[in-house]
Amino acid sequence: MTDTDRPYVVFSDVDETLITVKSMFDFLHYQLVRRQGTAGEEEYERIMAVIRARSADGTPRADINRFYYSHYTDESAETIAALADDWFAERSSSTRGFYIDSTREALRAHRAAGASVVLVSGSFPPLLEPLAREVGADAVLCTRPRIVAGRYTGEVDTPVIGEGKRAAVLRQLAARPDVDPRDCHAYGDHISDLPMLELVGHPVVVGDDSELREALAQLSTSVRTA
């Protein structure tokens, strides 16, 4: 397990930490173009223009997350799941560099050492569950859009972003009283991952977010880079 042979959990962000794409937006483009062709491309660009503008205005990521899921209102959950399976199969098999190899190899090593691996993401289950199976994750903590009578309502309860990640990880740790958070690892790429990373003894920064690196450097826990 660890060098102290105690059980531990590894928490990993997904987009631009484990995979190179932003899964929600990549899938949005995939499914719109597949179903609507040129009209779908135009719809995707319209949605992304609004998202970019809101991001530039400082709109919180959690609110942008809610805006994104509003575009699935009245969509069949079964249809979206089937499209997501096709998306994952296509991207993971044919897209060069779909995975960030350093993170994928690290998770594989942790599993070999006996750790539990948990994916933590603002993305949603249809996109994350195939990925979890592929990397051998034991659990997925993510945003869960509401589904009523088999259809998305366009609403979410709590986006798993920023403080939402902290809350989700804390619940997971509470369910594992045998685990000391100081023995746990977490991987993230963006300052919004800080609330999750600062909960564990071994936070890992993936990529070059200087704000995140500086914030972690001020903590008393050990930091290494990937």
PDB file of C-alpha atoms in Angstrom:
ATOM      1  CA  MET A   1       0.000   0.000   0.000  1.00  0.00           C
ATOM      2  CA  THR A   2       1.911   3.050   1.224  1.00  0.00           C
ATOM      3  CA  ASP A   3       5.367   3.018   2.708  1.00  0.00           C
ATOM      4  CA  THR A   4       3.628   2.605   6.072  1.00  0.00           C
ATOM      5  CA  ASP A   5       1.436  -0.194   4.684  1.00  0.00           C
ATOM      6  CA  ARG A   6      -1.777   1.612   5.678  1.00  0.00           C
ATOM      7  CA  PRO A   7      -4.862   1.727   3.431  1.00  0.00           C
ATOM      8  CA  TYR A   8      -5.256   4.907   1.425  1.00  0.00           C
ATOM      9  CA  VAL A   9      -7.467   6.514  -1.195  1.00  0.00           C
ATOM     10  CA  VAL A  10      -6.420   8.346  -4.354  1.00  0.00           C
ATOM     11  CA  PHE A  11      -8.714  11.116  -5.609  1.00  0.00           C
ATOM     12  CA  SER A  12      -8.280  12.274  -9.194  1.00  0.00           C
ATOM     13  CA  ASP A  13      -9.832  15.094 -11.149  1.00  0.00           C
ATOM     14  CA  VAL A  14     -10.595  14.051 -14.736  1.00  0.00           C
ATOM     15  CA  ASP A  15     -10.585  16.823 -17.349  1.00  0.00           C
ATOM     16  CA  GLU A  16      -7.028  17.928 -18.168  1.00  0.00           C
ATOM     17  CA  THR A  17      -5.783  15.855 -15.233  1.00  0.00           C
ATOM     18  CA  LEU A  18      -6.475  12.298 -16.378  1.00  0.00           C
ATOM     19  CA  ILE A  19      -7.623  13.030 -19.935  1.00  0.00           C
ATOM     20  CA  THR A  20      -6.525  15.793 -22.285  1.00  0.00           C
ATOM     21  CA  VAL A  21      -9.995  17.039 -23.226  1.00  0.00           C
ATOM     22  CA  LYS A  22     -12.751  18.766 -21.287  1.00  0.00           C
ATOM     23  CA  SER A  23     -15.190  15.875 -21.386  1.00  0.00           C
ATOM     24  CA  MET A  24     -18.434  17.846 -21.084  1.00  0.00           C
ATOM     25  CA  PHE A  25     -17.636  20.207 -23.936  1.00  0.00           C
ATOM     26  CA  ASP A  26     -16.019  17.579 -26.135  1.00  0.00           C
ATOM     27  CA  PHE A  27     -19.090  15.380 -25.747  1.00  0.00           C
ATOM     28  CA  LEU A  28     -21.446  18.301 -26.349  1.00  0.00           C
ATOM     29  CA  HIS A  29     -19.742  18.941 -29.681  1.00  0.00           C
ATOM     30  CA  TYR A  30     -19.709  15.230 -30.530  1.00  0.00           C
ATOM     31  CA  GLN A  31     -23.382  14.607 -29.888  1.00  0.00           C
ATOM     32  CA  LEU A  32     -24.661  17.826 -31.449  1.00  0.00           C
ATOM     33  CA  VAL A  33     -22.717  17.342 -34.670  1.00  0.00           C
ATOM     34  CA  ARG A  34     -23.542  13.652 -34.860  1.00  0.00           C
ATOM     35  CA  ARG A  35     -27.244  14.310 -34.530  1.00  0.00           C
ATOM     36  CA  GLN A  36     -27.623  17.654 -36.295  1.00  0.00           C
ATOM     37  CA  GLY A  37     -24.632  18.057 -38.605  1.00  0.00           C
ATOM     38  CA  THR A  38     -23.911  21.679 -39.533  1.00  0.00           C
ATOM     39  CA  ALA A  39     -26.786  22.945 -37.385  1.00  0.00           C
ATOM     40  CA  GLY A  40     -25.264  21.102 -34.427  1.00  0.00           C
ATOM     41  CA  GLU A  41     -21.892  22.746 -35.058  1.00  0.00           C
ATOM     42  CA  GLU A  42     -23.570  26.144 -35.047  1.00  0.00           C
ATOM     43  CA  GLU A  43     -25.460  25.342 -31.860  1.00  0.00           C
ATOM     44  CA  TYR A  44     -22.245  24.218 -30.181  1.00  0.00           C
ATOM     45  CA  GLU A  45     -20.474  27.459 -31.132  1.00  0.00           C
ATOM     46  CA  ARG A  46     -23.395  29.497 -29.810  1.00  0.00           C
ATOM     47  CA  ILE A  47     -23.346  27.696 -26.458  1.00  0.00           C
ATOM     48  CA  MET A  48     -19.573  27.942 -26.148  1.00  0.00           C
ATOM     49  CA  ALA A  49     -19.613  31.664 -26.954  1.00  0.00           C
ATOM     50  CA  VAL A  50     -21.921  32.208 -23.986  1.00  0.00           C
ATOM     51  CA  ILE A  51     -19.749  30.026 -21.759  1.00  0.00           C
ATOM     52  CA  ARG A  52     -16.571  31.855 -22.767  1.00  0.00           C
ATOM     53  CA  ALA A  53     -18.217  35.224 -22.133  1.00  0.00           C
ATOM     54  CA  ARG A  54     -19.467  34.170 -18.707  1.00  0.00           C
ATOM     55  CA  SER A  55     -16.082  32.750 -17.804  1.00  0.00           C
ATOM     56  CA  ALA A  56     -14.386  36.007 -18.830  1.00  0.00           C
ATOM     57  CA  ASP A  57     -16.871  37.925 -16.687  1.00  0.00           C
ATOM     58  CA  GLY A  58     -15.888  35.876 -13.652  1.00  0.00           C
ATOM     59  CA  THR A  59     -19.022  33.742 -13.464  1.00  0.00           C
ATOM     60  CA  PRO A  60     -18.341  30.938 -10.961  1.00  0.00           C
ATOM     61  CA  ARG A  61     -17.555  27.570 -12.526  1.00  0.00           C
ATOM     62  CA  ALA A  62     -20.454  25.997 -10.642  1.00  0.00           C
ATOM     63  CA  ASP A  63     -22.889  28.387 -12.358  1.00  0.00           C
ATOM     64  CA  ILE A  64     -21.357  27.661 -15.757  1.00  0.00           C
ATOM     65  CA  ASN A  65     -21.761  23.973 -14.926  1.00  0.00           C
ATOM     66  CA  ARG A  66     -25.482  24.511 -14.308  1.00  0.00           C
ATOM     67  CA  PHE A  67     -25.804  26.458 -17.571  1.00  0.00           C
ATOM     68  CA  TYR A  68     -24.199  23.581 -19.443  1.00  0.00           C
ATOM     69  CA  TYR A  69     -26.609  20.974 -18.072  1.00  0.00           C
ATOM     70  CA  SER A  70     -29.601  23.148 -18.851  1.00  0.00           C
ATOM     71  CA  HIS A  71     -29.025  22.217 -22.501  1.00  0.00           C
ATOM     72  CA  TYR A  72     -29.990  18.619 -21.764  1.00  0.00           C
ATOM     73  CA  THR A  73     -33.515  19.540 -20.715  1.00  0.00           C
ATOM     74  CA  ASP A  74     -35.981  16.843 -21.817  1.00  0.00           C
ATOM     75  CA  GLU A  75     -33.231  14.701 -23.375  1.00  0.00           C
ATOM     76  CA  SER A  76     -33.665  10.951 -22.970  1.00  0.00           C
ATOM     77  CA  ALA A  77     -31.180   9.637 -20.428  1.00  0.00           C
ATOM     78  CA  GLU A  78     -30.985   6.401 -22.397  1.00  0.00           C
ATOM     79  CA  THR A  79     -30.118   8.235 -25.613  1.00  0.00           C
ATOM     80  CA  ILE A  80     -27.445  10.352 -23.944  1.00  0.00           C
ATOM     81  CA  ALA A  81     -25.939   7.250 -22.326  1.00  0.00           C
ATOM     82  CA  ALA A  82     -25.713   5.496 -25.698  1.00  0.00           C
ATOM     83  CA  LEU A  83     -24.126   8.540 -27.320  1.00  0.00           C
ATOM     84  CA  ALA A  84     -21.689   8.813 -24.403  1.00  0.00           C
ATOM     85  CA  ASP A  85     -20.638   5.195 -24.830  1.00  0.00           C
ATOM     86  CA  ASP A  86     -19.961   5.863 -28.513  1.00  0.00           C
ATOM     87  CA  TRP A  87     -18.080   9.068 -27.646  1.00  0.00           C
ATOM     88  CA  PHE A  88     -15.831   7.286 -25.183  1.00  0.00           C
ATOM     89  CA  ALA A  89     -15.164   4.342 -27.483  1.00  0.00           C
ATOM     90  CA  GLU A  90     -14.229   6.669 -30.335  1.00  0.00           C
ATOM     91  CA  ARG A  91     -12.156   9.121 -28.353  1.00  0.00           C
ATOM     92  CA  SER A  92     -10.271   6.606 -26.229  1.00  0.00           C
ATOM     93  CA  SER A  93      -9.400   4.358 -29.161  1.00  0.00           C
ATOM     94  CA  SER A  94      -8.729   6.804 -31.961  1.00  0.00           C
ATOM     95  CA  THR A  95      -7.775  10.152 -30.432  1.00  0.00           C
ATOM     96  CA  ARG A  96      -4.044  10.449 -30.088  1.00  0.00           C
ATOM     97  CA  GLY A  97      -3.147  11.432 -26.547  1.00  0.00           C
ATOM     98  CA  PHE A  98      -6.606  11.031 -25.017  1.00  0.00           C
ATOM     99  CA  TYR A  99      -5.032  10.154 -21.669  1.00  0.00           C
ATOM    100  CA  ILE A 100      -2.468  12.135 -19.738  1.00  0.00           C
ATOM    101  CA  ASP A 101      -0.025   9.285 -19.435  1.00  0.00           C
ATOM    102  CA  SER A 102       1.701  10.413 -16.223  1.00  0.00           C
ATOM    103  CA  THR A 103      -1.605  10.474 -14.341  1.00  0.00           C
ATOM    104  CA  ARG A 104      -2.866   7.233 -15.815  1.00  0.00           C
ATOM    105  CA  GLU A 105       0.369   5.453 -14.900  1.00  0.00           C
ATOM    106  CA  ALA A 106       0.295   6.931 -11.402  1.00  0.00           C
ATOM    107  CA  LEU A 107      -3.252   5.661 -10.833  1.00  0.00           C
ATOM    108  CA  ARG A 108      -2.244   2.240 -12.120  1.00  0.00           C
ATOM    109  CA  ALA A 109       0.663   2.172  -9.660  1.00  0.00           C
ATOM    110  CA  HIS A 110      -1.587   3.213  -6.788  1.00  0.00           C
ATOM    111  CA  ARG A 111      -4.034   0.446  -7.592  1.00  0.00           C
ATOM    112  CA  ALA A 112      -1.196  -2.062  -7.736  1.00  0.00           C
ATOM    113  CA  ALA A 113      -0.207  -0.874  -4.269  1.00  0.00           C
ATOM    114  CA  GLY A 114      -3.713  -1.622  -3.003  1.00  0.00           C
ATOM    115  CA  ALA A 115      -5.187   1.880  -2.977  1.00  0.00           C
ATOM    116  CA  SER A 116      -8.777   2.752  -3.814  1.00  0.00           C
ATOM    117  CA  VAL A 117      -9.058   5.147  -6.769  1.00  0.00           C
ATOM    118  CA  VAL A 118     -11.883   7.691  -6.884  1.00  0.00           C
ATOM    119  CA  LEU A 119     -12.622  10.013  -9.803  1.00  0.00           C
ATOM    120  CA  VAL A 120     -13.869  13.485  -8.830  1.00  0.00           C
ATOM    121  CA  SER A 121     -15.344  15.686 -11.548  1.00  0.00           C
ATOM    122  CA  GLY A 122     -17.865  18.320 -12.534  1.00  0.00           C
ATOM    123  CA  SER A 123     -18.696  16.106 -15.513  1.00  0.00           C
ATOM    124  CA  PHE A 124     -21.560  13.613 -15.380  1.00  0.00           C
ATOM    125  CA  PRO A 125     -21.987   9.824 -15.107  1.00  0.00           C
ATOM    126  CA  PRO A 126     -22.460   8.829 -18.771  1.00  0.00           C
ATOM    127  CA  LEU A 127     -19.033  10.265 -19.582  1.00  0.00           C
ATOM    128  CA  LEU A 128     -17.261   9.196 -16.409  1.00  0.00           C
ATOM    129  CA  GLU A 129     -18.477   5.657 -15.829  1.00  0.00           C
ATOM    130  CA  PRO A 130     -16.801   4.183 -18.955  1.00  0.00           C
ATOM    131  CA  LEU A 131     -13.611   5.988 -17.979  1.00  0.00           C
ATOM    132  CA  ALA A 132     -13.847   4.679 -14.420  1.00  0.00           C
ATOM    133  CA  ARG A 133     -14.141   1.135 -15.713  1.00  0.00           C
ATOM    134  CA  GLU A 134     -11.144   1.633 -17.982  1.00  0.00           C
ATOM    135  CA  VAL A 135      -8.820   2.930 -15.257  1.00  0.00           C
ATOM    136  CA  GLY A 136     -10.210   0.688 -12.516  1.00  0.00           C
ATOM    137  CA  ALA A 137     -11.681   3.429 -10.337  1.00  0.00           C
ATOM    138  CA  ASP A 138     -13.721   2.210  -7.382  1.00  0.00           C
ATOM    139  CA  ALA A 139     -16.057   5.199  -7.241  1.00  0.00           C
ATOM    140  CA  VAL A 140     -17.075   8.331  -9.132  1.00  0.00           C
ATOM    141  CA  LEU A 141     -17.922  11.576  -7.350  1.00  0.00           C
ATOM    142  CA  CYS A 142     -19.488  13.893  -9.900  1.00  0.00           C
ATOM    143  CA  THR A 143     -22.237  16.285 -10.851  1.00  0.00           C
ATOM    144  CA  ARG A 144     -25.485  14.355 -11.256  1.00  0.00           C
ATOM    145  CA  PRO A 145     -28.122  16.063 -13.390  1.00  0.00           C
ATOM    146  CA  ARG A 146     -31.677  15.335 -12.312  1.00  0.00           C
ATOM    147  CA  ILE A 147     -33.558  12.672 -14.239  1.00  0.00           C
ATOM    148  CA  VAL A 148     -37.330  12.311 -13.991  1.00  0.00           C
ATOM    149  CA  ALA A 149     -39.238   9.612 -15.885  1.00  0.00           C
ATOM    150  CA  GLY A 150     -36.134   8.787 -17.878  1.00  0.00           C
ATOM    151  CA  ARG A 151     -35.444  12.340 -19.030  1.00  0.00           C
ATOM    152  CA  TYR A 152     -33.081  15.064 -17.910  1.00  0.00           C
ATOM    153  CA  THR A 153     -34.771  18.034 -16.296  1.00  0.00           C
ATOM    154  CA  GLY A 154     -31.895  20.400 -17.082  1.00  0.00           C
ATOM    155  CA  GLU A 155     -31.256  20.943 -13.373  1.00  0.00           C
ATOM    156  CA  VAL A 156     -28.530  19.779 -11.011  1.00  0.00           C
ATOM    157  CA  ASP A 157     -28.454  19.705  -7.247  1.00  0.00           C
ATOM    158  CA  THR A 158     -24.798  20.336  -6.376  1.00  0.00           C
ATOM    159  CA  PRO A 159     -22.085  20.702  -9.019  1.00  0.00           C
ATOM    160  CA  VAL A 160     -18.947  18.848  -7.941  1.00  0.00           C
ATOM    161  CA  ILE A 161     -16.653  21.801  -8.577  1.00  0.00           C
ATOM    162  CA  GLY A 162     -14.532  23.786  -6.130  1.00  0.00           C
ATOM    163  CA  GLU A 163     -16.147  23.539  -2.718  1.00  0.00           C
ATOM    164  CA  GLY A 164     -18.428  20.868  -4.156  1.00  0.00           C
ATOM    165  CA  LYS A 165     -15.351  18.698  -4.603  1.00  0.00           C
ATOM    166  CA  ARG A 166     -14.303  19.319  -1.023  1.00  0.00           C
ATOM    167  CA  ALA A 167     -17.719  18.252   0.260  1.00  0.00           C
ATOM    168  CA  ALA A 168     -17.799  15.138  -1.914  1.00  0.00           C
ATOM    169  CA  VAL A 169     -14.301  14.042  -0.867  1.00  0.00           C
ATOM    170  CA  LEU A 170     -15.066  14.680   2.799  1.00  0.00           C
ATOM    171  CA  ARG A 171     -18.121  12.422   2.548  1.00  0.00           C
ATOM    172  CA  GLN A 172     -16.017   9.732   0.914  1.00  0.00           C
ATOM    173  CA  LEU A 173     -13.380   9.990   3.629  1.00  0.00           C
ATOM    174  CA  ALA A 174     -16.055   9.842   6.337  1.00  0.00           C
ATOM    175  CA  ALA A 175     -17.156   6.521   4.853  1.00  0.00           C
ATOM    176  CA  ARG A 176     -13.605   5.206   5.235  1.00  0.00           C
ATOM    177  CA  PRO A 177     -12.728   5.532   8.941  1.00  0.00           C
ATOM    178  CA  ASP A 178      -9.853   3.110   8.345  1.00  0.00           C
ATOM    179  CA  VAL A 179      -8.130   5.707   6.137  1.00  0.00           C
ATOM    180  CA  ASP A 180      -6.016   8.626   7.373  1.00  0.00           C
ATOM    181  CA  PRO A 181      -6.358  11.599   4.947  1.00  0.00           C
ATOM    182  CA  ARG A 182      -2.659  12.289   5.488  1.00  0.00           C
ATOM    183  CA  ASP A 183      -1.912   9.009   3.706  1.00  0.00           C
ATOM    184  CA  CYS A 184      -4.152   9.867   0.757  1.00  0.00           C
ATOM    185  CA  HIS A 185      -3.227  11.323  -2.631  1.00  0.00           C
ATOM    186  CA  ALA A 186      -5.115  13.687  -4.925  1.00  0.00           C
ATOM    187  CA  TYR A 187      -4.467  14.859  -8.477  1.00  0.00           C
ATOM    188  CA  GLY A 188      -5.703  18.118 -10.006  1.00  0.00           C
ATOM    189  CA  ASP A 189      -4.796  20.681 -12.643  1.00  0.00           C
ATOM    190  CA  HIS A 190      -6.714  23.859 -11.795  1.00  0.00           C
ATOM    191  CA  ILE A 191      -7.052  26.218  -8.847  1.00  0.00           C
ATOM    192  CA  SER A 192     -10.666  25.044  -8.511  1.00  0.00           C
ATOM    193  CA  ASP A 193      -9.212  21.673  -7.442  1.00  0.00           C
ATOM    194  CA  LEU A 194      -7.528  23.233  -4.399  1.00  0.00           C
ATOM    195  CA  PRO A 195     -10.422  22.497  -1.996  1.00  0.00           C
ATOM    196  CA  MET A 196      -9.947  18.793  -2.796  1.00  0.00           C
ATOM    197  CA  LEU A 197      -6.147  18.771  -2.895  1.00  0.00           C
ATOM    198  CA  GLU A 198      -5.690  20.447   0.465  1.00  0.00           C
ATOM    199  CA  LEU A 199      -7.611  17.666   2.208  1.00  0.00           C
ATOM    200  CA  VAL A 200      -4.922  15.051   1.620  1.00  0.00           C
ATOM    201  CA  GLY A 201      -1.328  14.541   2.635  1.00  0.00           C
ATOM    202  CA  HIS A 202      -0.071  14.071  -0.914  1.00  0.00           C
ATOM    203  CA  PRO A 203      -1.535  16.583  -3.393  1.00  0.00           C
ATOM    204  CA  VAL A 204      -0.201  16.359  -6.948  1.00  0.00           C
ATOM    205  CA  VAL A 205      -0.342  19.204  -9.461  1.00  0.00           C
ATOM    206  CA  VAL A 206      -0.781  18.070 -13.064  1.00  0.00           C
ATOM    207  CA  GLY A 207       0.155  20.721 -15.599  1.00  0.00           C
ATOM    208  CA  ASP A 208       1.290  24.290 -15.123  1.00  0.00           C
ATOM    209  CA  ASP A 209      -1.369  26.166 -13.150  1.00  0.00           C
ATOM    210  CA  SER A 210       0.947  28.526 -11.273  1.00  0.00           C
ATOM    211  CA  GLU A 211      -1.843  29.754  -8.997  1.00  0.00           C
ATOM    212  CA  LEU A 212      -2.535  26.206  -7.836  1.00  0.00           C
ATOM    213  CA  ARG A 213       1.154  25.450  -7.340  1.00  0.00           C
ATOM    214  CA  GLU A 214       1.659  28.591  -5.295  1.00  0.00           C
ATOM    215  CA  ALA A 215      -1.391  27.882  -3.143  1.00  0.00           C
ATOM    216  CA  LEU A 216      -0.211  24.351  -2.398  1.00  0.00           C
ATOM    217  CA  ALA A 217       3.324  25.496  -1.720  1.00  0.00           C
ATOM    218  CA  GLN A 218       1.961  27.386   1.284  1.00  0.00           C
ATOM    219  CA  LEU A 219       0.534  24.243   2.837  1.00  0.00           C
ATOM    220  CA  SER A 220       2.469  22.135   5.280  1.00  0.00           C
ATOM    221  CA  THR A 221       1.712  18.939   3.359  1.00  0.00           C
ATOM    222  CA  SER A 222       4.152  17.471   0.879  1.00  0.00           C
ATOM    223  CA  VAL A 223       3.773  18.496  -2.762  1.00  0.00           C
ATOM    224  CA  ARG A 224       5.240  16.863  -5.807  1.00  0.00           C
ATOM    225  CA  THR A 225       4.619  17.680  -9.452  1.00  0.00           C
ATOM    226  CA  ALA A 226       3.711  15.602 -12.465  1.00  0.00           C
TER     227      ALA A 226
END
